[in-house]
PDB file of C-alpha atoms in Angstrom:
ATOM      1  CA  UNK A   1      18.966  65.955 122.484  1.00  0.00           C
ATOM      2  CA  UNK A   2      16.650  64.231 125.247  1.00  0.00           C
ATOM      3  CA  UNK A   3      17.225  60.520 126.434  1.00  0.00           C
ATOM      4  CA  UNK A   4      14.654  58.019 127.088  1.00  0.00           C
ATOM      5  CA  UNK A   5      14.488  59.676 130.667  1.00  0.00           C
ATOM      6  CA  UNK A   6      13.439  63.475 129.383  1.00  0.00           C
ATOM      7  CA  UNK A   7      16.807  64.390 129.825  1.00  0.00           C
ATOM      8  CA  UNK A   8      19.172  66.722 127.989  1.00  0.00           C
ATOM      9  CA  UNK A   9      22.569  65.717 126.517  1.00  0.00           C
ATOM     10  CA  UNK A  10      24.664  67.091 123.922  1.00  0.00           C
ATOM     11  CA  UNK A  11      24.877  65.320 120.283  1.00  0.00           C
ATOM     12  CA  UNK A  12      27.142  66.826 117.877  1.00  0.00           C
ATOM     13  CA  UNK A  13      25.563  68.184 114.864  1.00  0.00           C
ATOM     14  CA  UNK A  14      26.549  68.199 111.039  1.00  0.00           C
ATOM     15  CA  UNK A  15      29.143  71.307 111.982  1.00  0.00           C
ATOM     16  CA  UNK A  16      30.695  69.938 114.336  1.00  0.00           C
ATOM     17  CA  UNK A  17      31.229  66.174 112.897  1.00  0.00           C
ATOM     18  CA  UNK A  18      32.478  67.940 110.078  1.00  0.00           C
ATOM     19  CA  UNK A  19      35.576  69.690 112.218  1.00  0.00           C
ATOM     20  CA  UNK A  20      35.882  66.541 113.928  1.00  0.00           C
ATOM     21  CA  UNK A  21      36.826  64.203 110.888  1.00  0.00           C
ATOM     22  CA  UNK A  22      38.495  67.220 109.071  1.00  0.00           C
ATOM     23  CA  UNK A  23      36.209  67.646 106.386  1.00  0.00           C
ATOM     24  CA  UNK A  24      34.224  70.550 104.654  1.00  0.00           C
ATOM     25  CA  UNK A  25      31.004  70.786 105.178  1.00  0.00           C
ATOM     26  CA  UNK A  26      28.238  71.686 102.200  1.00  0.00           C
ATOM     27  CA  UNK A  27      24.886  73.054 103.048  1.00  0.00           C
ATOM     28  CA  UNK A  28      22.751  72.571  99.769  1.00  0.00           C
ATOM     29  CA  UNK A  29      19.854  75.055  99.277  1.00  0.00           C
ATOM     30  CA  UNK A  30      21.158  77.212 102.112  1.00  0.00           C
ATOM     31  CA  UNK A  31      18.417  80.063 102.026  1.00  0.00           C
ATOM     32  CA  UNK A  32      15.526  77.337 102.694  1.00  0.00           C
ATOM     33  CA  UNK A  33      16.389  77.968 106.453  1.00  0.00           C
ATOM     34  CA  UNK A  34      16.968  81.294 108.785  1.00  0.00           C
ATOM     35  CA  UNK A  35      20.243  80.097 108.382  1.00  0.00           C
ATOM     36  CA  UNK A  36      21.216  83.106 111.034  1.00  0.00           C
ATOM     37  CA  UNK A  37      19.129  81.287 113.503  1.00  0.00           C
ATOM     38  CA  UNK A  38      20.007  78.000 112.575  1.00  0.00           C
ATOM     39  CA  UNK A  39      23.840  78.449 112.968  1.00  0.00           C
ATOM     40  CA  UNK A  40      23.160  80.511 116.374  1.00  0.00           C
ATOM     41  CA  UNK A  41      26.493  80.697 118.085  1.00  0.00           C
ATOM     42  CA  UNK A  42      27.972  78.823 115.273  1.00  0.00           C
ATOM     43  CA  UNK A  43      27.678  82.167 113.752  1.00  0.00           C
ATOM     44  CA  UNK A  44      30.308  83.627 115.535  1.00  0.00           C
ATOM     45  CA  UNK A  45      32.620  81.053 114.500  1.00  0.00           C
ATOM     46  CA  UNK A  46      32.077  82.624 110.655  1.00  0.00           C
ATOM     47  CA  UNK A  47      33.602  85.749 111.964  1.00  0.00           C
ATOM     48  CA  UNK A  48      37.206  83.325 113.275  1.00  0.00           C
ATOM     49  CA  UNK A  49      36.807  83.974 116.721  1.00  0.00           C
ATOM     50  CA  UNK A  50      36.802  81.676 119.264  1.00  0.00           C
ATOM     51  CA  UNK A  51      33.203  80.149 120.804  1.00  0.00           C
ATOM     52  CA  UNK A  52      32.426  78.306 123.759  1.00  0.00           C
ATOM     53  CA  UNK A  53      28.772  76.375 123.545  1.00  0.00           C
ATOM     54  CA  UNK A  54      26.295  76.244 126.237  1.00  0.00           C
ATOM     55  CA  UNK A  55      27.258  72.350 126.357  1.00  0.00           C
ATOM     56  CA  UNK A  56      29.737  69.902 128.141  1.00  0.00           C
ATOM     57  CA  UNK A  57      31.364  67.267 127.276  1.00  0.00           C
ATOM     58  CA  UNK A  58      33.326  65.031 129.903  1.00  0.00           C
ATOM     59  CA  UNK A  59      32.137  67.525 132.124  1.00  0.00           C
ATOM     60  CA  UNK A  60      33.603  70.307 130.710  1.00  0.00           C
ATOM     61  CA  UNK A  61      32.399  73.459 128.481  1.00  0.00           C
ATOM     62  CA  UNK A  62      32.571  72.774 124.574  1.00  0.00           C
ATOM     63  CA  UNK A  63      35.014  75.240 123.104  1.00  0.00           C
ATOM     64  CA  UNK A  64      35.664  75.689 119.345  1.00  0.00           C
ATOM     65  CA  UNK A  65      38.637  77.189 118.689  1.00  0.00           C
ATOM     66  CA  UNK A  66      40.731  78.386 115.685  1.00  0.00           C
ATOM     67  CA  UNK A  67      44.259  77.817 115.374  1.00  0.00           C
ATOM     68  CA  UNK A  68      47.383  77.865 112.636  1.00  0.00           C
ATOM     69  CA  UNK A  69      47.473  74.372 111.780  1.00  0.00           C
ATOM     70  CA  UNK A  70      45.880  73.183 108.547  1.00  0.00           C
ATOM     71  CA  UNK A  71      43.942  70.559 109.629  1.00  0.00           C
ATOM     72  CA  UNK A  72      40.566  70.493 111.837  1.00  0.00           C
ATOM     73  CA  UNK A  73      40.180  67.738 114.652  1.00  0.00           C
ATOM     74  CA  UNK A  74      38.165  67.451 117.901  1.00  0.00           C
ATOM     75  CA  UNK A  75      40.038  66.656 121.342  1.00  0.00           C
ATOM     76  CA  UNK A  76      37.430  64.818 123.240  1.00  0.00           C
ATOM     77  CA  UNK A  77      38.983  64.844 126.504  1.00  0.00           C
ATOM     78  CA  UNK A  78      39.271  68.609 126.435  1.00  0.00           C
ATOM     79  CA  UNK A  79      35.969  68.866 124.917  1.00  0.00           C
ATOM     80  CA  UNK A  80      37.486  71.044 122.235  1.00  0.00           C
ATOM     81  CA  UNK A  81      37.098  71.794 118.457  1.00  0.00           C
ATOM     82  CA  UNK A  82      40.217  73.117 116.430  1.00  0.00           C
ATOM     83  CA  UNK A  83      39.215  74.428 112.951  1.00  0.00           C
ATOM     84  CA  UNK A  84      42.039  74.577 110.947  1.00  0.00           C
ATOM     85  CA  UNK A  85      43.122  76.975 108.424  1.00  0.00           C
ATOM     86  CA  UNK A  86      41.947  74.295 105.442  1.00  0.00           C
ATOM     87  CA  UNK A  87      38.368  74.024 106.443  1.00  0.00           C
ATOM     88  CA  UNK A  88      35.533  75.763 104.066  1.00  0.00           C
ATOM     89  CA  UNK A  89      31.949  75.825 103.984  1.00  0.00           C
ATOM     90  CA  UNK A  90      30.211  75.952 100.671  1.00  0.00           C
ATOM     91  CA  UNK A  91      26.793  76.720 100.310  1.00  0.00           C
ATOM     92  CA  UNK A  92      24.334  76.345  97.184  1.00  0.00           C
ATOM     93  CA  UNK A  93      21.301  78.378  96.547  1.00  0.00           C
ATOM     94  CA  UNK A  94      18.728  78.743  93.801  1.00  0.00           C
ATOM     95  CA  UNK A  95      18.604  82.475  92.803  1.00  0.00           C
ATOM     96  CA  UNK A  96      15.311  81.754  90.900  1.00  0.00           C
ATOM     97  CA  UNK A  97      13.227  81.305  93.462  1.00  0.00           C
ATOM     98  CA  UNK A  98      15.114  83.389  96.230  1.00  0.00           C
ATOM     99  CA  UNK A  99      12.764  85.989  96.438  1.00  0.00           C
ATOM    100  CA  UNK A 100      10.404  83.075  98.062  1.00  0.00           C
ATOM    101  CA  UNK A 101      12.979  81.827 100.520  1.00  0.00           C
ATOM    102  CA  UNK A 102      14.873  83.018 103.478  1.00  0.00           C
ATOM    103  CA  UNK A 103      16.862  86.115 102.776  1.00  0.00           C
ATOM    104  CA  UNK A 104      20.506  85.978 104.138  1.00  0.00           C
ATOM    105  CA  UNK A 105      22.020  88.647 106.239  1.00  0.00           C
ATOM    106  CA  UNK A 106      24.896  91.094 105.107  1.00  0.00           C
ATOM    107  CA  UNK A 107      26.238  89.737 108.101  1.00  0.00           C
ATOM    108  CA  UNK A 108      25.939  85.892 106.611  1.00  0.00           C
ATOM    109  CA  UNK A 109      27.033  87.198 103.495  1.00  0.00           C
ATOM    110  CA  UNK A 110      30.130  88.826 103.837  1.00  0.00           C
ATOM    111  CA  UNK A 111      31.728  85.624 104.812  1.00  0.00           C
ATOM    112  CA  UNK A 112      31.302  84.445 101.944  1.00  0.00           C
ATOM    113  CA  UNK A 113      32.549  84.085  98.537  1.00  0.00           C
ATOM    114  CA  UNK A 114      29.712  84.008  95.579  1.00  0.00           C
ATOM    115  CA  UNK A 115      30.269  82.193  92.552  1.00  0.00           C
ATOM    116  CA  UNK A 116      27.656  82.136  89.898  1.00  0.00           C
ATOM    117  CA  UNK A 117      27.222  78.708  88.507  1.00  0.00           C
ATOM    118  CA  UNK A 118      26.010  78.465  85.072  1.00  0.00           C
ATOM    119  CA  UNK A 119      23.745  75.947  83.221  1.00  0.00           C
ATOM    120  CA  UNK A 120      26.384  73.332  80.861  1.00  0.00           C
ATOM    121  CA  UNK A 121      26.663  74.789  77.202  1.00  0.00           C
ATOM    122  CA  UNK A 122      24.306  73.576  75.418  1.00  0.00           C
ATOM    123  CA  UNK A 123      26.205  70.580  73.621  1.00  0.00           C
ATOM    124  CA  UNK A 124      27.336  69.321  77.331  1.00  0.00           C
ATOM    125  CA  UNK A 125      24.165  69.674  78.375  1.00  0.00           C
ATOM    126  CA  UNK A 126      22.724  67.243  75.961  1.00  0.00           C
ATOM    127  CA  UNK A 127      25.737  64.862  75.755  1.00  0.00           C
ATOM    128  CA  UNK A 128      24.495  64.450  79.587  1.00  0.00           C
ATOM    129  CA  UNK A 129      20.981  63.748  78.438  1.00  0.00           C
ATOM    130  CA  UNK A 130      21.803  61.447  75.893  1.00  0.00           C
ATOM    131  CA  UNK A 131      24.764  59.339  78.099  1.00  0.00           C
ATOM    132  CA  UNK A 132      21.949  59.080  80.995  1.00  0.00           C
ATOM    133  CA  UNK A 133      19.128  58.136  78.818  1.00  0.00           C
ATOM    134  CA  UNK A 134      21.363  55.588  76.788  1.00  0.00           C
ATOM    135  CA  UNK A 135      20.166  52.558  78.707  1.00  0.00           C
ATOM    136  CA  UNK A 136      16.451  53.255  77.699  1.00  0.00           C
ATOM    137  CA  UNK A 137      14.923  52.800  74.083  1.00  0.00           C
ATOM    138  CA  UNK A 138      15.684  55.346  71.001  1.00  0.00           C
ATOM    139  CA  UNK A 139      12.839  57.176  71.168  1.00  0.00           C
ATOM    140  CA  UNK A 140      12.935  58.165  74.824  1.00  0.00           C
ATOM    141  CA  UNK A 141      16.391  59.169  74.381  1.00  0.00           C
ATOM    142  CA  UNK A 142      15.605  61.604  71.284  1.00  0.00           C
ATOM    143  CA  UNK A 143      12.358  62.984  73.291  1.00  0.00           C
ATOM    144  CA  UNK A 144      14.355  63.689  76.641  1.00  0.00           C
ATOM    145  CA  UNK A 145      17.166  65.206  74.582  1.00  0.00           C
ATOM    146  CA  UNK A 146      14.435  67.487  72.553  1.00  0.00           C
ATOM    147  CA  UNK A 147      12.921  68.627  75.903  1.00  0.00           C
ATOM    148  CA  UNK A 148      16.235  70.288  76.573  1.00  0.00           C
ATOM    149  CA  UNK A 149      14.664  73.304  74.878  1.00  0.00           C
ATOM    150  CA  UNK A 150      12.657  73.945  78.374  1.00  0.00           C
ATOM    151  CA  UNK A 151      15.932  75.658  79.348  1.00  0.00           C
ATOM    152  CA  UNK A 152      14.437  79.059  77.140  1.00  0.00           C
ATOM    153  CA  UNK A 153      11.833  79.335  79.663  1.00  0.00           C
ATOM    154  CA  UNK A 154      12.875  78.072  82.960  1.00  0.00           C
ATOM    155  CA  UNK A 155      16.326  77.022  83.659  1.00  0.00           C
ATOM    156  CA  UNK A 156      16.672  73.871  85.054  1.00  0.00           C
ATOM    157  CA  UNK A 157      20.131  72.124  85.987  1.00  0.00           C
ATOM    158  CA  UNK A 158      21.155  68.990  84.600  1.00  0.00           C
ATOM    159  CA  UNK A 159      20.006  66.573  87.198  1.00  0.00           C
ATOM    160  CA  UNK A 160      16.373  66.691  86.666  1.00  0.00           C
ATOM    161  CA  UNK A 161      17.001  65.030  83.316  1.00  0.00           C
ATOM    162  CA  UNK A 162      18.595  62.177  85.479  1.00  0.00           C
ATOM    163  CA  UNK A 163      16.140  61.775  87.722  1.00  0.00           C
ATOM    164  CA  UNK A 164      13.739  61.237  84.856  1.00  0.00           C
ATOM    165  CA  UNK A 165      15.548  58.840  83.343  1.00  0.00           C
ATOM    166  CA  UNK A 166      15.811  56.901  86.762  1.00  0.00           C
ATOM    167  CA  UNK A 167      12.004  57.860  86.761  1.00  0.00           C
ATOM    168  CA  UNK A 168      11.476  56.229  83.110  1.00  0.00           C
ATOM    169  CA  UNK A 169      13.116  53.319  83.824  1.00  0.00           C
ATOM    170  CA  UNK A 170      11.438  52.076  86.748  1.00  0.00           C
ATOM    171  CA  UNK A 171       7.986  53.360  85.066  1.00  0.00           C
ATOM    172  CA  UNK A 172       7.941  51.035  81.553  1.00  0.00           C
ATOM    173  CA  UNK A 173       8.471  48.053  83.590  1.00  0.00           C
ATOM    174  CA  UNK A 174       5.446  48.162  85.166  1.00  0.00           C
ATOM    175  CA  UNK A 175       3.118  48.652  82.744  1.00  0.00           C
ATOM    176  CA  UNK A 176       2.703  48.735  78.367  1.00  0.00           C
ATOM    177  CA  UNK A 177       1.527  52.363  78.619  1.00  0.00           C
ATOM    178  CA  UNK A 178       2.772  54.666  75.667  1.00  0.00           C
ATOM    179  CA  UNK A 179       5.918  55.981  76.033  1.00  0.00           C
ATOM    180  CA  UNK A 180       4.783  59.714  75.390  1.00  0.00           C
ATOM    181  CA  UNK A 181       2.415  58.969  79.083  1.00  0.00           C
ATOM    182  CA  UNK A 182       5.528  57.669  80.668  1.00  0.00           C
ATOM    183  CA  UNK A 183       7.929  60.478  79.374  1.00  0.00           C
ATOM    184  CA  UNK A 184       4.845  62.885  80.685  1.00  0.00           C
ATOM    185  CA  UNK A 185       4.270  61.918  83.650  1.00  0.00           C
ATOM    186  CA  UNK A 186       8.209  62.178  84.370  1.00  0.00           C
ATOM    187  CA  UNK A 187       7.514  65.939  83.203  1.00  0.00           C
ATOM    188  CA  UNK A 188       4.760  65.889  85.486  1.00  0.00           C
ATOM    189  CA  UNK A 189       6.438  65.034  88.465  1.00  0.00           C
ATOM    190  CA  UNK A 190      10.352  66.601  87.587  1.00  0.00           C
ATOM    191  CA  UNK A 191       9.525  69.872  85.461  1.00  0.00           C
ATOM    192  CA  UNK A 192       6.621  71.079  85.707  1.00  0.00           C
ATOM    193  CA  UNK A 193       6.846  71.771  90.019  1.00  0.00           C
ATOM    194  CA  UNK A 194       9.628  74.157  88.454  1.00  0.00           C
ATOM    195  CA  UNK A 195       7.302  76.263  86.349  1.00  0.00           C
ATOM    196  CA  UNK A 196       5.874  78.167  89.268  1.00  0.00           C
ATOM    197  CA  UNK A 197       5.565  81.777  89.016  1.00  0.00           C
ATOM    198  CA  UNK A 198       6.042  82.231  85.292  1.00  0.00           C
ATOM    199  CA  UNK A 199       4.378  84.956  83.744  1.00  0.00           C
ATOM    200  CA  UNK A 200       1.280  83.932  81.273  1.00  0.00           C
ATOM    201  CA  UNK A 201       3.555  84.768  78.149  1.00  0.00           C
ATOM    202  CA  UNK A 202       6.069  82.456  79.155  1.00  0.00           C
ATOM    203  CA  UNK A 203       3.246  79.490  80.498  1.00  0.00           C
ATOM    204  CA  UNK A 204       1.713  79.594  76.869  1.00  0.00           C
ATOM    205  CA  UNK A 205       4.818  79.808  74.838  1.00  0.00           C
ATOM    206  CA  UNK A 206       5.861  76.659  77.342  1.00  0.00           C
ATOM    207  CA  UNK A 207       1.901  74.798  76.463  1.00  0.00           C
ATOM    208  CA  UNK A 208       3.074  75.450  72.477  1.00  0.00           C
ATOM    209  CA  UNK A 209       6.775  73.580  73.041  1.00  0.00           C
ATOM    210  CA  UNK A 210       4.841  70.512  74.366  1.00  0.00           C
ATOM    211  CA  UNK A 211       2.240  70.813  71.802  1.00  0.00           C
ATOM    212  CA  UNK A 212       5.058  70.347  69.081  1.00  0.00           C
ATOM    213  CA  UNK A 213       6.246  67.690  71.000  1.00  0.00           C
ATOM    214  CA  UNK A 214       3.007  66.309  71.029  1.00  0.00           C
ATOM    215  CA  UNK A 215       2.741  65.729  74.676  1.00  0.00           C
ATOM    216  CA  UNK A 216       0.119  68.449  75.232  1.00  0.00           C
ATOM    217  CA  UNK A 217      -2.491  66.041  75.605  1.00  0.00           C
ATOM    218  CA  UNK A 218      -1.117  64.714  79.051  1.00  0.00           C
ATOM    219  CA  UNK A 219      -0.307  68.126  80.446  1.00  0.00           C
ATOM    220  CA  UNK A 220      -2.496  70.827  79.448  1.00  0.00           C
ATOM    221  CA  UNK A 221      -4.629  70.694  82.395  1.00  0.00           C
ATOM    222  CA  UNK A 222      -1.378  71.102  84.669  1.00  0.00           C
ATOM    223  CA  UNK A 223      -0.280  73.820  82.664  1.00  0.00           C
ATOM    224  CA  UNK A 224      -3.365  75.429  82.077  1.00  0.00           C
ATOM    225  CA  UNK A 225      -4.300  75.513  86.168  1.00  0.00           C
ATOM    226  CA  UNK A 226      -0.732  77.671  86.441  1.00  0.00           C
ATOM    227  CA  UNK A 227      -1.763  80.231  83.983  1.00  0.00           C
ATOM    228  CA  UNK A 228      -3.249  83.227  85.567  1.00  0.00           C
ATOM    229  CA  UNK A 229      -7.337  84.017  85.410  1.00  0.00           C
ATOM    230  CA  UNK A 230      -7.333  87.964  85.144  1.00  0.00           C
TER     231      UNK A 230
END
């Protein structure tokens, strides 16, 4: 990093502060980046040999090094890092759009263990909803819970249902608009970003679910735009 005289000196990044305090260290949406780039000689520390980084510390070289113990720590007078044989890195990614994103090398990839994360079972997934959405009126609760159903057509984790509520409850304190133009304009901002790519098939059959919800008449233009002209 540069000082307030233009010149260089080391900082420890999110990596390293993560050996140093003996934690593990989670990269969420790891294909957004050229992660191979990103990690450069970090990279090498994937494979469990030893690196030393272009940088000092105290004067001397910066050395990561991998040993038996189970812990991580950082020895600051020997400017070394000592990963330990507990220390993980997990990464999340978004298969749906992946094809959009960074691809990650066979190289990247065989250090890695994939697990594939499902969306709740349905009844979890709504008991979420409805425990989230309890601190707002009936009817927003029973609309948020029906727009679970979105799940056919896109599927969308858990967490965008909270940040609507959090959305919804900021929202109806501001003004007395209806509550269908509040819950749509949470839809608006939360689900329908998500909707990109889908097929024309899928777009309509997704105008008709918030037509029976009666909340076309806030987004057909949005929709409509996404739909293909040919």
């Amino acid at each position: 990093m540069p000082n307030e005289k233009g010149e260089l000196f080391f900082n420890q990044g999110k990596f390293l502060e993560a050996i140093e305090e003996n934690k593990w260290l989670i990269i969420d949406e790891i294909n957004r980046a050229d992660i191979d780039k990103a990690f450069g000689q970090l990279f090498t520390v994937l494979s469990g040999q030893n690196v030393e980084l272009p940088y000092k510390e105290n004067g001397k070289s910066i050395k990561i090094i991998r040993w038996d113990k189970a812990e991580c720590k950082h020895d600051k007078e020997n400017a070394t890092y000592y990963i330990g044989n507990n220390w993980r890195i997990i990464g999340t990614m978004n298969v749906d759009d992946k094809d959009s994103l960074f691809d990650l090398s066979y190289a990247f990839m065989r250090r890695f263990m994939f697990i594939e994360i499902d969306l709740p079972k349905e009844e979890d997934y709504k008991n979420l909803i409805s425990f989230w959405s309890s601190v707002l009126d009936d009817e927003y609760r029973d609309k948020l819970v029906a727009l679970y159903d979105i799940v056919k057509y896109r599927k969308l984790g858990p967490a965008i249902f909270k940040d609507m509520v959090e959305y919804i409850k900021f929202r109806k304190e501001l003004s007395d608009d209806s509550k269908d133009l509040i819950i749509a304009e949470a839809i608006s901002s939360y689900i329908i970003p998500q909707f990109e790519g889908l097929n024309r098939k899928k777009l309509n059959a997704i105008r008709e679910f918030f037509a029976n919800l009666e909340l076309i008449e806030y987004l057909e233009d949005e929709i409509d735009e996404m739909i293909p002209k040919f």
